[in-house]
CSV table of C-alpha atoms in Angstrom, one decimal:
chain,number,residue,atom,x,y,z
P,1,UNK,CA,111.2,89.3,163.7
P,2,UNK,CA,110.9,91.6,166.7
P,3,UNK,CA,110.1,94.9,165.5
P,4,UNK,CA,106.2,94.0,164.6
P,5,UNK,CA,106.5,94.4,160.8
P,6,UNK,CA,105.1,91.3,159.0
P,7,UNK,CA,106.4,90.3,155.7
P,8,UNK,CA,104.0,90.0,152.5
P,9,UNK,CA,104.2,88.2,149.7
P,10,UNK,CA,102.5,89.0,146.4
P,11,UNK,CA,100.8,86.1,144.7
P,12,UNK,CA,100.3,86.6,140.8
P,13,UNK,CA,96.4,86.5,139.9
P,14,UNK,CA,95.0,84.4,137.5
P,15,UNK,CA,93.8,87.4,135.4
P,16,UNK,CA,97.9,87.9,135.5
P,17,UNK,CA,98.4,84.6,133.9
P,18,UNK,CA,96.2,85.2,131.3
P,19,UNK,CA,97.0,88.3,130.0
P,20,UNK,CA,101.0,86.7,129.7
P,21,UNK,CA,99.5,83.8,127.9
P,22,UNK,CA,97.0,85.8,125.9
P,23,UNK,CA,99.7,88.4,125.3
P,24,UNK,CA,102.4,85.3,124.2
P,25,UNK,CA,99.6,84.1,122.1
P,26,UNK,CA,100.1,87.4,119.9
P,27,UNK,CA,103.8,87.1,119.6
P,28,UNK,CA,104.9,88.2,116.4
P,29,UNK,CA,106.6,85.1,113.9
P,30,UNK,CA,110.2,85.5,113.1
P,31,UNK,CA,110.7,83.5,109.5
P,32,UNK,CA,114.3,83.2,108.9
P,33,UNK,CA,115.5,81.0,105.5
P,34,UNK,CA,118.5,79.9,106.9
P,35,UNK,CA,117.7,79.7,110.7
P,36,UNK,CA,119.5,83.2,111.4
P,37,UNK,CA,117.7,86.5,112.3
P,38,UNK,CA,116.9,88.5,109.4
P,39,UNK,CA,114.3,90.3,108.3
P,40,UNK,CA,111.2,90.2,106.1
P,41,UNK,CA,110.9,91.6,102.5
P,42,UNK,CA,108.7,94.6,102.0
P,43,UNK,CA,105.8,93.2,100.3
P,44,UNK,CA,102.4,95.2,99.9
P,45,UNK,CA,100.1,92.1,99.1
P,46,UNK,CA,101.7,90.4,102.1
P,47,UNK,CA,100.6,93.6,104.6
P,48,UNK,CA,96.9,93.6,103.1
P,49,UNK,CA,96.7,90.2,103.9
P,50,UNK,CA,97.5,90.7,107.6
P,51,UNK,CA,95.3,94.0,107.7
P,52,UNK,CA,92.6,91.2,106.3
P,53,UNK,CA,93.8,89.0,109.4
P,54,UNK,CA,93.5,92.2,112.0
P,55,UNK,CA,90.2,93.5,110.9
P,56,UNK,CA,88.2,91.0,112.8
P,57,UNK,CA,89.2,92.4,116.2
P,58,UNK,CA,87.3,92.5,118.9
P,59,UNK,CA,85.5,96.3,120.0
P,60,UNK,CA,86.1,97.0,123.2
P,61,UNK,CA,85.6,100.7,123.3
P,62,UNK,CA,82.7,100.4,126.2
P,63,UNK,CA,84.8,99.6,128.9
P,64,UNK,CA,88.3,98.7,130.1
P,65,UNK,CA,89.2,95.8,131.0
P,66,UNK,CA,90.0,95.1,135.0
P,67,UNK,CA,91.8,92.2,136.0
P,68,UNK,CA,89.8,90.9,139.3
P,69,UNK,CA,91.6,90.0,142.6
P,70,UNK,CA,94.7,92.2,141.7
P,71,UNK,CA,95.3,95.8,142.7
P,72,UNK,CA,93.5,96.0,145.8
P,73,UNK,CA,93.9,96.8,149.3
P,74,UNK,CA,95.4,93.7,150.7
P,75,UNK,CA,93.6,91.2,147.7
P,76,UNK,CA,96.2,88.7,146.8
P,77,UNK,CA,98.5,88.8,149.2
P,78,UNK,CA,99.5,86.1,151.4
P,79,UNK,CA,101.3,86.9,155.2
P,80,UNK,CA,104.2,84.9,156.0
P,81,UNK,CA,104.8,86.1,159.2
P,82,UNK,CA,103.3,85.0,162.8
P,83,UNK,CA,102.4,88.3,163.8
P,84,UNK,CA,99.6,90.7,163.9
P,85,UNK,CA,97.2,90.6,161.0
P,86,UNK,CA,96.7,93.8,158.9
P,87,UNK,CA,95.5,96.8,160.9
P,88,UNK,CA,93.6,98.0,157.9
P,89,UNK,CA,90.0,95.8,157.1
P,90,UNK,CA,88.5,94.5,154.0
P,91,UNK,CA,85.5,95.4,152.7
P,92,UNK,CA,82.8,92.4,150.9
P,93,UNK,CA,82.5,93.2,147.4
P,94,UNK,CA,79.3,94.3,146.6
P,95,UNK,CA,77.1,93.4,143.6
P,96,UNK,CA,78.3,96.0,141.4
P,97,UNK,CA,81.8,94.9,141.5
P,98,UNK,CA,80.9,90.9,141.0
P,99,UNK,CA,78.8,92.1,137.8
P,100,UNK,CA,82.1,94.6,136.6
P,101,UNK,CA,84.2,91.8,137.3
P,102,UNK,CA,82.0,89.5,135.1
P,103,UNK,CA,82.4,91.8,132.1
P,104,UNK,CA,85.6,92.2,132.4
P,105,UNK,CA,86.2,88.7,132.4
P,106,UNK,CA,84.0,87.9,129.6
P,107,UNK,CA,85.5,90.8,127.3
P,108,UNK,CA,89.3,89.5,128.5
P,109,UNK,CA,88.0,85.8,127.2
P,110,UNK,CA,87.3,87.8,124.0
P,111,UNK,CA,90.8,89.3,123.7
P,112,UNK,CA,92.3,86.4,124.4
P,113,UNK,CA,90.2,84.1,121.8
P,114,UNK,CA,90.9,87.1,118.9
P,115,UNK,CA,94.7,87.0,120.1
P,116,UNK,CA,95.2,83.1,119.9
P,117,UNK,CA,92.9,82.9,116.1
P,118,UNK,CA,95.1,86.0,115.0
P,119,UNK,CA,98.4,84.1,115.9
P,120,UNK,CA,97.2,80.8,114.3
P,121,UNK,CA,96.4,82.7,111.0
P,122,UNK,CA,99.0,84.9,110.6
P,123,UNK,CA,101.4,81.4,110.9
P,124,UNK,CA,99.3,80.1,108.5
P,125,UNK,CA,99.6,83.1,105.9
P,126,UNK,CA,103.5,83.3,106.5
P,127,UNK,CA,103.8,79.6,105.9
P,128,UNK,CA,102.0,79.7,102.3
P,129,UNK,CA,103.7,82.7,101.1
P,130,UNK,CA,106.7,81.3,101.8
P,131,UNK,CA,105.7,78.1,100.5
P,132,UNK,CA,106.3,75.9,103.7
P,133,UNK,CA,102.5,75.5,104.4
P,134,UNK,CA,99.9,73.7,102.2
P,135,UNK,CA,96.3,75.8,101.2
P,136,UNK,CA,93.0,74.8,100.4
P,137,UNK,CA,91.9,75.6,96.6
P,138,UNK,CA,89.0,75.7,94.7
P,139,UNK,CA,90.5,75.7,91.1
P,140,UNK,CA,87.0,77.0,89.4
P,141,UNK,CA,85.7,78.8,92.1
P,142,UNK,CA,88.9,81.1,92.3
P,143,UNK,CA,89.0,81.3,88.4
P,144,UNK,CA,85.6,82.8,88.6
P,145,UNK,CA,86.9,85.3,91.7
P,146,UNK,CA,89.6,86.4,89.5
P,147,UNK,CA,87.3,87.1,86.3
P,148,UNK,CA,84.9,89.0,88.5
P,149,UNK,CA,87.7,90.9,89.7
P,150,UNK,CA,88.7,91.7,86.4
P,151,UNK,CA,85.4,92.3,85.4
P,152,UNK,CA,84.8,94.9,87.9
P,153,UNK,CA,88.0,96.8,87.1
P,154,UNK,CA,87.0,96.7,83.1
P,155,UNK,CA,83.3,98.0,84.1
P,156,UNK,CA,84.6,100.7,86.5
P,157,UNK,CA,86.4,102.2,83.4
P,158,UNK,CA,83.3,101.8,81.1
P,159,UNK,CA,81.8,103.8,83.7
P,160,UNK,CA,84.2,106.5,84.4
P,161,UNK,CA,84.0,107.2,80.3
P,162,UNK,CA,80.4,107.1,80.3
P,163,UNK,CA,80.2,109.5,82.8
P,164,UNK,CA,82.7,111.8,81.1
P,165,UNK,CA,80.4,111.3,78.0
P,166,UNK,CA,77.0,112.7,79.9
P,167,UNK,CA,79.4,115.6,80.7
P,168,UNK,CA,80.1,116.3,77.1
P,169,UNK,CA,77.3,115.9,76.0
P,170,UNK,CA,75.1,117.9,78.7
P,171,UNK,CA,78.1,120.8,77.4
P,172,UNK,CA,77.0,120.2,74.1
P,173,UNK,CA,73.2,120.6,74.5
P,174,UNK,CA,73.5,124.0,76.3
P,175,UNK,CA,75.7,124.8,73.5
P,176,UNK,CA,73.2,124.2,70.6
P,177,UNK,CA,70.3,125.3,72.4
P,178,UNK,CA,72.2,129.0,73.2
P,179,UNK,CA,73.2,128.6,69.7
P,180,UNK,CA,69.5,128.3,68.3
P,181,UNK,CA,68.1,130.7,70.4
P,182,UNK,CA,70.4,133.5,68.9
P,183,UNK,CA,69.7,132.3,65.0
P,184,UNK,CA,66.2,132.9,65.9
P,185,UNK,CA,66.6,136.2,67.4
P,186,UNK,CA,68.9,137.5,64.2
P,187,UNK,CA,66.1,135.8,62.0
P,188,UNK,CA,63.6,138.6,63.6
P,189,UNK,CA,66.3,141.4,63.3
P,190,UNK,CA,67.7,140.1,59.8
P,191,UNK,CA,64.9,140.6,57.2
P,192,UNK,CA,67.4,139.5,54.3
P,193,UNK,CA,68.3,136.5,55.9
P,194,UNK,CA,65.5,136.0,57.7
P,195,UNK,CA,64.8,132.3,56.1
P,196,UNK,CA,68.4,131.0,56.5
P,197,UNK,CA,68.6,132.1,60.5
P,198,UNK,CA,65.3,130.7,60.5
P,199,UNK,CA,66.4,126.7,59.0
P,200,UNK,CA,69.4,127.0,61.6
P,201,UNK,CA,67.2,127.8,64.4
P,202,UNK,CA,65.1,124.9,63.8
P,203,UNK,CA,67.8,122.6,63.3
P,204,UNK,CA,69.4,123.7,66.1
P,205,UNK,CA,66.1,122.7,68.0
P,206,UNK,CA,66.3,119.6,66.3
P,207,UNK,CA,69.3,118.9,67.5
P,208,UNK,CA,68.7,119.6,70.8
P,209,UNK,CA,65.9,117.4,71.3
P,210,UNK,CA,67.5,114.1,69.9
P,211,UNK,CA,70.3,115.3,71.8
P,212,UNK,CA,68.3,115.1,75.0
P,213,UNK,CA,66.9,111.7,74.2
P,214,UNK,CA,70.4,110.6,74.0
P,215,UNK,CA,71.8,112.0,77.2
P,216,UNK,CA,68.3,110.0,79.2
P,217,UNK,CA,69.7,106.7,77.4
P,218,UNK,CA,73.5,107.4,78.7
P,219,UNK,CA,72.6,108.6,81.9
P,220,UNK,CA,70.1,105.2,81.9
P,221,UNK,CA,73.4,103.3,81.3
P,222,UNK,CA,75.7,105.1,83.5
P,223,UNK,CA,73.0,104.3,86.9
P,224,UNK,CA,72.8,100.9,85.4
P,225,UNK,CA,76.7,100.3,85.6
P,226,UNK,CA,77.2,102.3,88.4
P,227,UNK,CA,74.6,99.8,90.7
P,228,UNK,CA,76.3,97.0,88.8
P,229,UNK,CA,79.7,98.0,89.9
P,230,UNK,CA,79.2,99.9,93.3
P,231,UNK,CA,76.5,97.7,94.7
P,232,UNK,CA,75.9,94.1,93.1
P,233,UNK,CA,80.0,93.3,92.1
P,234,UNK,CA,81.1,94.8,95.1
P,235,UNK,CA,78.4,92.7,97.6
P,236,UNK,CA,79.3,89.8,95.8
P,237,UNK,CA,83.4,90.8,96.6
P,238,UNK,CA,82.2,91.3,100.2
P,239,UNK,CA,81.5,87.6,100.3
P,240,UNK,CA,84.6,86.6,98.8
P,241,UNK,CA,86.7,88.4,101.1
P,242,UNK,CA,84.7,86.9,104.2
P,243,UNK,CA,85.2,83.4,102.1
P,244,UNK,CA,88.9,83.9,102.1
P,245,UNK,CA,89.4,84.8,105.3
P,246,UNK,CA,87.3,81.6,106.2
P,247,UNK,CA,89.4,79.8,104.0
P,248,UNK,CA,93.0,81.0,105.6
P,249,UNK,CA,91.2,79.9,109.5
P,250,UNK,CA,90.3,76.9,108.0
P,251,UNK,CA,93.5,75.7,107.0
P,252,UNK,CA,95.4,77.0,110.1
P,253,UNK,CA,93.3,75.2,112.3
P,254,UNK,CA,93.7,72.0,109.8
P,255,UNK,CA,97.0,72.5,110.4
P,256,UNK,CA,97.2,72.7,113.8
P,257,UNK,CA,95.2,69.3,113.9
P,258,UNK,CA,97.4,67.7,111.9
P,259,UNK,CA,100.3,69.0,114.6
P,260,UNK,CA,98.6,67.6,117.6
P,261,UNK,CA,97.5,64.2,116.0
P,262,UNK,CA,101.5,63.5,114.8
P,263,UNK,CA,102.0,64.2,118.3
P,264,UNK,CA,102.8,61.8,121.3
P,265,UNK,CA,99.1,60.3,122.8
P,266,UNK,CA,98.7,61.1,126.6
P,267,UNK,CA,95.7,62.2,128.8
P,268,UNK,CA,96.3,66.0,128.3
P,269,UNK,CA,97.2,65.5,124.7
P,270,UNK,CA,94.3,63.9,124.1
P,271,UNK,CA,92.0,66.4,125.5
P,272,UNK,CA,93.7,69.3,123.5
P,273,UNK,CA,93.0,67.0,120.3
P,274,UNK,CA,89.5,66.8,120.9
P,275,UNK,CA,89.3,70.5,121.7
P,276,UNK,CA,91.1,71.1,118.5
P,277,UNK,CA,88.7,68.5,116.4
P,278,UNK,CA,85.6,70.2,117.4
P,279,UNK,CA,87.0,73.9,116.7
P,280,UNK,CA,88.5,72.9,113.4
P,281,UNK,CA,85.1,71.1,112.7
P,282,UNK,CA,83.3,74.8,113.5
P,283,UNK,CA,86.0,76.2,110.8
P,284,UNK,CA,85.3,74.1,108.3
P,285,UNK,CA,81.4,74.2,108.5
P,286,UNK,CA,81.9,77.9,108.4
P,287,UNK,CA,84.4,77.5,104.8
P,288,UNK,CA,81.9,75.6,102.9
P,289,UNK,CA,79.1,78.0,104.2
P,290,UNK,CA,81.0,81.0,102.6
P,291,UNK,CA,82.0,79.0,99.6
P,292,UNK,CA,78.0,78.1,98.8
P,293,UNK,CA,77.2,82.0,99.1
P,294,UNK,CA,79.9,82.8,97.1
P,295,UNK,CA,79.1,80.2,94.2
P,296,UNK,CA,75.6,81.5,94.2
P,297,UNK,CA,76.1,85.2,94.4
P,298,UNK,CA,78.5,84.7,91.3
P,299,UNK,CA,75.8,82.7,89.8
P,300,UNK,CA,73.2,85.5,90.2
P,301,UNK,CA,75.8,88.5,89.5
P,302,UNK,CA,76.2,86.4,85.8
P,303,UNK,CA,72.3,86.8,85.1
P,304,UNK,CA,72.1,90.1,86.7
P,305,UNK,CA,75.4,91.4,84.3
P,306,UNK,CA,73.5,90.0,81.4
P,307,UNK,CA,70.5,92.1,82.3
P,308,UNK,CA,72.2,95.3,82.3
């Protein structure tokens, strides 16, 4: 007071408060055994599963993300003094800034869904591998996952050999064929021999031919395997993979649910229950999707193996 100088006082935005909710929404799990800090074992299965958890993040490579009302020239800031206002004015946002601001709002929403459904699954994948969570299992469909998988890995070695074989044998072809082509030139130069070279020549030829008829039937059956392994088994693995990370949502936000509905019944709590309902709902339409594409793409792969 007296010298003219007004005091201000920054009030936090609402784009503030959700980036530290969104940004406490991707904390990271401690998961002690005995209720002391400690950490994790180094386990490689464990780290693909949370790369499987990760890879559904959101792109945001267009633009960056601005948090509205914060950062500008006297936005946000309340005077708490009785004297002058601000000597400098403020200029009405224009079109271009409400429609930036728009984006940025709608890709922050984004972030901050991603964050909160990364956090929920990654609980729910720590829980079941240390065996304080329950999981949601198919017994015959996840027997059949497993014998594709196995499958695949026995084909991709049928193939690797039957390449190596149409190497070998391509070799073997220009070998003969350089081979008859020089008994017939010392059957021309060789009058004493002349029928012997001659016989060789031809059976070289011989050779080659059937030779050649063999190499189209393994290089047949090495495209044949090859569009079994590379395309059809590993389509039908894309599923699978989409199925189980369908599966891991489901059961986290089953989870959650089951949280919420132990809990105490009040106005708010009831509201968050009903919010939670209808997304665990959405989650559980999308796990039995998956799991009928991946019970008929299995189906199909079966007849299509038997085929090749």
């Amino acid at each position: 007071e007296g010298t003219g100088v007004e005091t201000l006082t920054p009030v936090p935005s609402l784009a503030m408060t959700d980036g530290i909710l969104g940004k406490a929404a991707t904390m990271e799990i401690p998961i002690h055994g005995n209720g002391e800090a400690g950490q994790l074992p180094e386990d490689d299965g464990l780290e693909q599963d949370l790369q499987q958890v990760m890879v559904s993040g959101p792109n945001l490579n267009e633009t960056s993300i601005v948090s509205g009302g914060y950062g500008g020239s006297g936005d946000g800031l309340i005077p708490t003094g009785s004297g002058r206002h601000p000597s400098h004015s403020t200029t009405p946002a224009g079109p271009g800034d409400e429609v930036a601001r728009g984006i940025a709002g709608e890709k922050f929403d984004i972030v901050k869904k991603w964050g909160i459904n990364t956090y929920k699954c990654t609980k729910q994948l720590l829980s079941e591998r240390f065996g304080r969570g329950s999981r949601t299992v198919d017994l015959e469909l996840e027997l059949q996952i497993e014998l594709l998988r196995e499958t695949k890995r026995k084909y991709e070695s049928v193939l690797q050999l039957g390449r190596a074989l149409t190497a070998h044998l391509y070799s073997l072809l220009q070998t003969q064929h350089a081979l008859g082509d020089a008994f017939a030139d010392l059957s021309q130069k060789s009058p004493e021999l002349q029928e012997e070279f001659g016989y060789n020549a031809e059976t070289q030829k011989l050779l080659c031919k059937n030779g050649e008829t063999l190499l189209g039937a393994v290089n047949f059956f090495v495209s044949s395997i090859n569009t079994l392994v590379t395309k059809t088994m590993e389509d039908t693995l894309m599923t699978v993979k989409q199925y189980e990370a369908a599966r891991l949502e489901y059961d986290a936000y089953r989870t959650d649910l089951e949280e919420l509905s132990l809990g105490p019944r009040d106005a708010g709590t009831r509201g968050r229950l009903e919010s939670a309902q209808a997304t665990f709902q959405a989650h559980r339409d999308k796990y039995e999707k998956l799991r009928g594409d991946v019970a008929i793409k299995l189906k199909f792969l079966e007849e299509n193996k038997i085929k090749v």
